[in-house]
């Protein structure tokens, strides 16, 4: 329907196919742990930024607290194992349910706030939740949770000898987030999300129940982010409040989405492909303890992009109508 | 039987009464002009009818049911659509997508919504701009997008807030013809304008507000001769001559 600068639908689909095929063979070309780890992080953050984009990009409700849902998912996967001996996959589902519940609890009062005030509220609540987990003894408090190490197993989703399962599961996570986003954009719900972002009062005058749709966006964003958190916990096998509830994570997903192109389908991927390697490489080459040069380079890129193309990198390719 | 009944509506903002005990009725199929000088309370009254402002006191009934107290989206679902005085289009969406948001009220199918939206765009003469971003249009075109969006919800009552203000004479003539054509679809309309010349020829009846109060109501030809109305618009006769 909408015109794009990249030619017709056939061309777009072949491009998607080529990208997907490249992602499938990548770990057989790059067999070292580092490039595989890098790709896993790109998929994770691409998926998280995509999840944020449903709420912040499509619906225009800028959340600075998405780490809450990430942490809830991570803890759910870990705690069902240490406390009840369940499989972490049950934790994935439990985490999603808990994240949706918490998202609605946060959204119900906070969606009365608009613009910056909503962002500030989510930022503060993120810190509160982090502090709560720090003091919650049952989930390990400030010490965190060690997931018991096992032999390679799908049931407990642990693989000590190969990264391939993590790689493909994380790829599936990213692809699911993108497919869901694409389906949303084409549906009535996606139209209503965008109408709310553009002008909430005008949207309501056209029969859009804004509050309910904002809660739906929050729920979708929370559930997806929580899945990312669960997968991350299984990948690193140790979590504590500092590693899964950091404010930096909340901000990073926003930066990735904005850098790539906020409110677009592919922005999250483009942003992750640029920012994650940048942050990894700058940390390796110019990081060094306490110097913070990596963060300066990181910040500089964001400033440059926001000055020359505020719509994000995908803004260079956009013509009209496309979401 | 009355289709829209505004019963003693008062709207106060702090100490200021923007609407003071306003009552009037609109019959099904009628076009009623709501006029008055700037600041008379016309837009506030619209906002009360459409559910944006809760009324301080009084009631509003539409199609036999009470609508005062409902949120705007529920009032729209009952069949009342409105436009805004300043065009409030969804800027970062295409013209077609703007209108589809309205069309999605009666269908969840994207195909149906698109077909309906395209038909409405044809009606308001915007087919050629369907794929353009709404922000790239002129003010007059944005006003038509708003109108199309409201029409796409298939309203029974349309509240038009200064859809013709700021248009060239040519555009105004087109807009008048367009509004008249809606009547053929059985849409009842309340039209706010402060330019009398625009409202008089298309209205069956005119309600005049001044300083938040209803000062006159009647057929257009009576209203133009009404002493109170002339005073409200021009001030005292002597003063108007300079």
mmCIF file with all atom_site columns, C-alpha atoms in Angstrom, chain B residues 6-96:
data_model
loop_
_atom_site.group_PDB
_atom_site.id
_atom_site.type_symbol
_atom_site.label_atom_id
_atom_site.label_alt_id
_atom_site.label_comp_id
_atom_site.label_asym_id
_atom_site.label_entity_id
_atom_site.label_seq_id
_atom_site.pdbx_PDB_ins_code
_atom_site.Cartn_x
_atom_site.Cartn_y
_atom_site.Cartn_z
_atom_site.occupancy
_atom_site.B_iso_or_equiv
_atom_site.pdbx_formal_charge
_atom_site.auth_seq_id
_atom_site.auth_comp_id
_atom_site.auth_asym_id
_atom_site.auth_atom_id
_atom_site.pdbx_PDB_model_num
ATOM 1  C CA . UNK B 1 6  ? -28.919 19.999 24.752 1.00 0.00 ? 6  UNK B CA 1
ATOM 2  C CA . UNK B 1 7  ? -30.647 20.567 28.070 1.00 0.00 ? 7  UNK B CA 1
ATOM 3  C CA . UNK B 1 8  ? -29.488 23.444 30.240 1.00 0.00 ? 8  UNK B CA 1
ATOM 4  C CA . UNK B 1 9  ? -25.794 22.837 29.685 1.00 0.00 ? 9  UNK B CA 1
ATOM 5  C CA . UNK B 1 10 ? -23.442 24.874 31.826 1.00 0.00 ? 10 UNK B CA 1
ATOM 6  C CA . UNK B 1 11 ? -19.680 24.550 31.585 1.00 0.00 ? 11 UNK B CA 1
ATOM 7  C CA . UNK B 1 12 ? -17.497 26.459 34.005 1.00 0.00 ? 12 UNK B CA 1
ATOM 8  C CA . UNK B 1 13 ? -13.738 26.693 33.919 1.00 0.00 ? 13 UNK B CA 1
ATOM 9  C CA . UNK B 1 14 ? -12.923 27.908 37.404 1.00 0.00 ? 14 UNK B CA 1
ATOM 10 C CA . UNK B 1 15 ? -14.973 31.077 37.785 1.00 0.00 ? 15 UNK B CA 1
ATOM 11 C CA . UNK B 1 16 ? -15.561 31.534 34.062 1.00 0.00 ? 16 UNK B CA 1
ATOM 12 C CA . UNK B 1 17 ? -18.811 30.265 32.550 1.00 0.00 ? 17 UNK B CA 1
ATOM 13 C CA . UNK B 1 18 ? -17.958 29.286 28.990 1.00 0.00 ? 18 UNK B CA 1
ATOM 14 C CA . UNK B 1 19 ? -21.463 27.907 28.536 1.00 0.00 ? 19 UNK B CA 1
ATOM 15 C CA . UNK B 1 20 ? -24.293 29.157 30.677 1.00 0.00 ? 20 UNK B CA 1
ATOM 16 C CA . UNK B 1 21 ? -27.558 27.186 30.745 1.00 0.00 ? 21 UNK B CA 1
ATOM 17 C CA . UNK B 1 22 ? -27.736 26.510 27.016 1.00 0.00 ? 22 UNK B CA 1
ATOM 18 C CA . UNK B 1 23 ? -30.691 24.557 25.660 1.00 0.00 ? 23 UNK B CA 1
ATOM 19 C CA . UNK B 1 24 ? -31.673 23.698 22.100 1.00 0.00 ? 24 UNK B CA 1
ATOM 20 C CA . UNK B 1 25 ? -32.791 20.759 20.044 1.00 0.00 ? 25 UNK B CA 1
ATOM 21 C CA . UNK B 1 26 ? -31.792 19.391 16.682 1.00 0.00 ? 26 UNK B CA 1
ATOM 22 C CA . UNK B 1 27 ? -34.182 17.243 14.646 1.00 0.00 ? 27 UNK B CA 1
ATOM 23 C CA . UNK B 1 28 ? -33.073 14.254 12.602 1.00 0.00 ? 28 UNK B CA 1
ATOM 24 C CA . UNK B 1 29 ? -31.782 15.333 9.187  1.00 0.00 ? 29 UNK B CA 1
ATOM 25 C CA . UNK B 1 30 ? -31.546 18.990 10.132 1.00 0.00 ? 30 UNK B CA 1
ATOM 26 C CA . UNK B 1 31 ? -28.585 21.307 9.608  1.00 0.00 ? 31 UNK B CA 1
ATOM 27 C CA . UNK B 1 32 ? -28.214 23.687 12.504 1.00 0.00 ? 32 UNK B CA 1
ATOM 28 C CA . UNK B 1 33 ? -25.750 26.545 12.477 1.00 0.00 ? 33 UNK B CA 1
ATOM 29 C CA . UNK B 1 34 ? -24.165 27.502 15.771 1.00 0.00 ? 34 UNK B CA 1
ATOM 30 C CA . UNK B 1 35 ? -22.825 31.026 15.532 1.00 0.00 ? 35 UNK B CA 1
ATOM 31 C CA . UNK B 1 36 ? -21.492 33.763 17.726 1.00 0.00 ? 36 UNK B CA 1
ATOM 32 C CA . UNK B 1 37 ? -18.540 36.114 18.044 1.00 0.00 ? 37 UNK B CA 1
ATOM 33 C CA . UNK B 1 38 ? -15.107 34.811 19.026 1.00 0.00 ? 38 UNK B CA 1
ATOM 34 C CA . UNK B 1 39 ? -15.136 33.503 22.560 1.00 0.00 ? 39 UNK B CA 1
ATOM 35 C CA . UNK B 1 40 ? -18.900 32.983 22.645 1.00 0.00 ? 40 UNK B CA 1
ATOM 36 C CA . UNK B 1 41 ? -18.486 29.365 23.773 1.00 0.00 ? 41 UNK B CA 1
ATOM 37 C CA . UNK B 1 42 ? -19.229 27.525 20.517 1.00 0.00 ? 42 UNK B CA 1
ATOM 38 C CA . UNK B 1 43 ? -16.222 25.247 20.574 1.00 0.00 ? 43 UNK B CA 1
ATOM 39 C CA . UNK B 1 44 ? -16.657 24.587 24.278 1.00 0.00 ? 44 UNK B CA 1
ATOM 40 C CA . UNK B 1 45 ? -20.229 23.478 23.645 1.00 0.00 ? 45 UNK B CA 1
ATOM 41 C CA . UNK B 1 46 ? -18.986 21.166 20.889 1.00 0.00 ? 46 UNK B CA 1
ATOM 42 C CA . UNK B 1 47 ? -16.431 19.724 23.236 1.00 0.00 ? 47 UNK B CA 1
ATOM 43 C CA . UNK B 1 48 ? -19.165 19.089 25.787 1.00 0.00 ? 48 UNK B CA 1
ATOM 44 C CA . UNK B 1 49 ? -21.390 17.342 23.242 1.00 0.00 ? 49 UNK B CA 1
ATOM 45 C CA . UNK B 1 50 ? -18.459 15.225 21.989 1.00 0.00 ? 50 UNK B CA 1
ATOM 46 C CA . UNK B 1 51 ? -17.439 14.303 25.529 1.00 0.00 ? 51 UNK B CA 1
ATOM 47 C CA . UNK B 1 52 ? -14.131 16.177 25.801 1.00 0.00 ? 52 UNK B CA 1
ATOM 48 C CA . UNK B 1 53 ? -15.309 18.345 28.641 1.00 0.00 ? 53 UNK B CA 1
ATOM 49 C CA . UNK B 1 54 ? -17.617 16.959 31.293 1.00 0.00 ? 54 UNK B CA 1
ATOM 50 C CA . UNK B 1 55 ? -20.550 19.361 31.651 1.00 0.00 ? 55 UNK B CA 1
ATOM 51 C CA . UNK B 1 56 ? -20.725 21.236 34.947 1.00 0.00 ? 56 UNK B CA 1
ATOM 52 C CA . UNK B 1 57 ? -24.492 20.836 34.913 1.00 0.00 ? 57 UNK B CA 1
ATOM 53 C CA . UNK B 1 58 ? -27.214 20.015 32.419 1.00 0.00 ? 58 UNK B CA 1
ATOM 54 C CA . UNK B 1 59 ? -27.710 17.033 30.131 1.00 0.00 ? 59 UNK B CA 1
ATOM 55 C CA . UNK B 1 60 ? -27.089 16.033 26.535 1.00 0.00 ? 60 UNK B CA 1
ATOM 56 C CA . UNK B 1 61 ? -29.176 13.319 24.879 1.00 0.00 ? 61 UNK B CA 1
ATOM 57 C CA . UNK B 1 62 ? -28.622 11.824 21.474 1.00 0.00 ? 62 UNK B CA 1
ATOM 58 C CA . UNK B 1 63 ? -30.915 9.443  19.628 1.00 0.00 ? 63 UNK B CA 1
ATOM 59 C CA . UNK B 1 64 ? -32.962 8.797  22.756 1.00 0.00 ? 64 UNK B CA 1
ATOM 60 C CA . UNK B 1 65 ? -30.013 8.083  25.029 1.00 0.00 ? 65 UNK B CA 1
ATOM 61 C CA . UNK B 1 66 ? -28.051 10.171 27.485 1.00 0.00 ? 66 UNK B CA 1
ATOM 62 C CA . UNK B 1 67 ? -24.542 10.871 26.202 1.00 0.00 ? 67 UNK B CA 1
ATOM 63 C CA . UNK B 1 68 ? -23.356 13.483 28.681 1.00 0.00 ? 68 UNK B CA 1
ATOM 64 C CA . UNK B 1 69 ? -20.893 11.759 31.001 1.00 0.00 ? 69 UNK B CA 1
ATOM 65 C CA . UNK B 1 70 ? -19.644 9.319  28.366 1.00 0.00 ? 70 UNK B CA 1
ATOM 66 C CA . UNK B 1 71 ? -16.038 9.465  27.125 1.00 0.00 ? 71 UNK B CA 1
ATOM 67 C CA . UNK B 1 72 ? -15.432 10.766 23.566 1.00 0.00 ? 72 UNK B CA 1
ATOM 68 C CA . UNK B 1 73 ? -14.802 7.316  22.078 1.00 0.00 ? 73 UNK B CA 1
ATOM 69 C CA . UNK B 1 74 ? -18.130 6.014  23.392 1.00 0.00 ? 74 UNK B CA 1
ATOM 70 C CA . UNK B 1 75 ? -19.968 9.031  21.996 1.00 0.00 ? 75 UNK B CA 1
ATOM 71 C CA . UNK B 1 76 ? -18.340 8.431  18.619 1.00 0.00 ? 76 UNK B CA 1
ATOM 72 C CA . UNK B 1 77 ? -19.494 4.817  18.762 1.00 0.00 ? 77 UNK B CA 1
ATOM 73 C CA . UNK B 1 78 ? -23.050 6.058  19.278 1.00 0.00 ? 78 UNK B CA 1
ATOM 74 C CA . UNK B 1 79 ? -22.760 7.878  15.945 1.00 0.00 ? 79 UNK B CA 1
ATOM 75 C CA . UNK B 1 80 ? -21.487 11.370 16.737 1.00 0.00 ? 80 UNK B CA 1
ATOM 76 C CA . UNK B 1 81 ? -18.362 12.491 14.875 1.00 0.00 ? 81 UNK B CA 1
ATOM 77 C CA . UNK B 1 82 ? -16.641 15.834 15.078 1.00 0.00 ? 82 UNK B CA 1
ATOM 78 C CA . UNK B 1 83 ? -13.939 17.886 13.467 1.00 0.00 ? 83 UNK B CA 1
ATOM 79 C CA . UNK B 1 84 ? -11.599 20.209 15.331 1.00 0.00 ? 84 UNK B CA 1
ATOM 80 C CA . UNK B 1 85 ? -11.325 23.932 14.810 1.00 0.00 ? 85 UNK B CA 1
ATOM 81 C CA . UNK B 1 86 ? -7.615  23.641 14.123 1.00 0.00 ? 86 UNK B CA 1
ATOM 82 C CA . UNK B 1 87 ? -7.075  20.679 11.798 1.00 0.00 ? 87 UNK B CA 1
ATOM 83 C CA . UNK B 1 88 ? -5.699  17.856 13.919 1.00 0.00 ? 88 UNK B CA 1
ATOM 84 C CA . UNK B 1 89 ? -4.572  15.309 11.350 1.00 0.00 ? 89 UNK B CA 1
ATOM 85 C CA . UNK B 1 90 ? -2.296  12.375 12.138 1.00 0.00 ? 90 UNK B CA 1
ATOM 86 C CA . UNK B 1 91 ? 0.723   14.089 10.605 1.00 0.00 ? 91 UNK B CA 1
ATOM 87 C CA . UNK B 1 92 ? 3.083   11.141 10.285 1.00 0.00 ? 92 UNK B CA 1
ATOM 88 C CA . UNK B 1 93 ? 0.481   8.924  8.655  1.00 0.00 ? 93 UNK B CA 1
ATOM 89 C CA . UNK B 1 94 ? -0.641  9.021  5.045  1.00 0.00 ? 94 UNK B CA 1
ATOM 90 C CA . UNK B 1 95 ? -3.929  10.646 4.112  1.00 0.00 ? 95 UNK B CA 1
ATOM 91 C CA . UNK B 1 96 ? -5.401  7.216  3.395  1.00 0.00 ? 96 UNK B CA 1
#
